[in-house]
Short mmCIF file of C-alpha atoms in Angstrom, two decimals:
data_model
loop_
_atom_site.label_atom_id
_atom_site.label_comp_id
_atom_site.label_asym_id
_atom_site.label_seq_id
_atom_site.Cartn_x
_atom_site.Cartn_y
_atom_site.Cartn_z
CA UNK A 4 96.30 43.44 95.26
CA UNK A 5 94.63 41.12 98.45
CA UNK A 6 92.07 43.73 99.33
CA UNK A 7 89.79 43.54 96.32
CA UNK A 8 88.02 40.52 97.19
CA UNK A 9 86.61 41.85 100.05
CA UNK A 10 85.15 44.92 97.53
CA UNK A 11 82.09 42.43 97.00
CA UNK A 12 81.12 40.64 99.95
CA UNK A 13 76.89 40.58 99.98
CA UNK A 14 77.56 42.93 97.10
CA UNK A 15 76.34 42.61 93.75
CA UNK A 16 79.03 41.23 91.44
CA UNK A 17 80.06 43.23 88.16
CA UNK A 18 77.93 41.54 85.34
CA UNK A 19 81.09 42.74 83.49
CA UNK A 20 85.16 43.53 83.50
CA UNK A 21 85.79 45.91 86.18
CA UNK A 22 88.57 49.11 86.37
CA UNK A 23 89.92 48.85 90.00
CA UNK A 24 92.92 50.47 91.38
CA UNK A 25 95.38 48.35 93.60
CA UNK A 26 98.76 48.97 94.52
CA UNK A 27 101.69 46.37 95.02
CA UNK A 28 103.16 47.86 97.66
CA UNK A 29 105.23 50.05 95.10
CA UNK A 30 103.42 52.62 93.41
CA UNK A 31 99.61 52.58 92.02
CA UNK A 32 98.21 50.60 89.41
CA UNK A 33 94.85 50.16 87.71
CA UNK A 34 93.99 46.97 86.74
CA UNK A 35 90.97 45.64 84.49
CA UNK A 36 89.29 42.47 85.83
CA UNK A 37 87.35 40.48 83.00
CA UNK A 38 84.39 39.02 84.27
CA UNK A 39 85.15 34.78 83.37
CA UNK A 40 82.63 31.81 83.49
CA UNK A 41 80.86 30.24 86.31
CA UNK A 42 82.38 27.08 87.58
CA UNK A 43 81.98 24.45 90.22
CA UNK A 44 84.99 25.28 92.19
CA UNK A 45 86.43 22.45 94.91
CA UNK A 46 85.89 23.98 98.20
CA UNK A 47 86.14 22.61 101.81
CA UNK A 48 85.42 19.00 100.19
CA UNK A 49 82.80 19.32 98.29
CA UNK A 50 82.00 21.93 94.90
CA UNK A 51 80.86 25.58 95.25
CA UNK A 52 79.74 27.91 92.31
CA UNK A 53 82.19 30.63 91.80
CA UNK A 54 83.07 33.37 89.31
CA UNK A 55 86.58 34.31 88.08
CA UNK A 56 87.55 37.50 87.28
CA UNK A 57 91.42 37.82 85.69
CA UNK A 58 93.25 40.17 84.60
CA UNK A 59 94.84 40.50 80.97
CA UNK A 60 98.58 40.56 80.16
CA UNK A 61 100.33 42.47 77.74
CA UNK A 62 103.59 42.68 76.11
CA UNK A 63 104.54 45.93 78.89
CA UNK A 64 102.59 43.92 81.73
CA UNK A 65 103.33 40.32 82.59
CA UNK A 66 102.10 39.95 86.04
CA UNK A 67 98.60 37.72 86.18
CA UNK A 68 95.88 38.31 89.00
CA UNK A 69 93.09 36.14 88.95
CA UNK A 70 90.42 36.07 91.69
CA UNK A 71 87.30 33.51 92.08
CA UNK A 72 84.21 34.65 94.08
CA UNK A 73 81.35 32.36 95.81
CA UNK A 74 78.00 32.81 93.49
CA UNK A 75 76.18 33.01 96.60
CA UNK A 76 78.04 35.70 99.02
CA UNK A 77 80.68 36.17 96.62
CA UNK A 78 83.54 35.60 98.57
CA UNK A 79 86.52 34.89 97.72
CA UNK A 80 87.49 31.74 97.44
CA UNK A 81 91.08 31.86 95.75
CA UNK A 82 93.81 35.00 94.90
CA UNK A 83 96.46 34.11 92.34
CA UNK A 84 98.61 36.67 91.82
CA UNK A 85 102.03 36.11 89.46
CA UNK A 86 104.69 38.35 89.34
CA UNK A 87 106.02 39.37 86.13
CA UNK A 88 108.99 37.58 84.28
CA UNK A 89 111.61 39.33 86.34
CA UNK A 90 111.16 36.79 88.98
CA UNK A 91 108.84 34.60 87.80
CA UNK A 92 107.28 33.45 91.11
CA UNK A 93 102.92 33.40 91.63
CA UNK A 94 101.56 33.49 94.98
CA UNK A 95 98.64 31.78 95.60
CA UNK A 96 95.94 32.38 98.05
CA UNK A 97 92.97 29.82 99.31
CA UNK A 98 89.90 30.60 101.93
CA UNK A 99 89.68 27.18 103.88
CA UNK A 100 86.05 28.05 105.66
CA UNK A 101 83.63 30.27 103.86
CA UNK A 102 82.31 32.46 107.29
CA UNK A 103 78.82 32.79 108.37
CA UNK A 104 77.77 36.42 107.65
#
């Protein structure tokens, strides 16, 4: 799941929803990530314009997944993985500094 964010570095972000194969380490699944809003994302003591993509949940699949890309270079600033109700845990990974490309 964490590799999803690196597919778009310096490439165009999809303007609409995207369908991607992902793995949770146990199985291969297909996630539809919906393009969300453009935000002023708090980052490294300032604000960066970022686009959010998120997975919708359903009764049969309560896992959540969202990723925030910087508008400029499409660097993944934050990834959030919400495990299903059985585990009740959320993993959040935040980039600390945008690398020079």
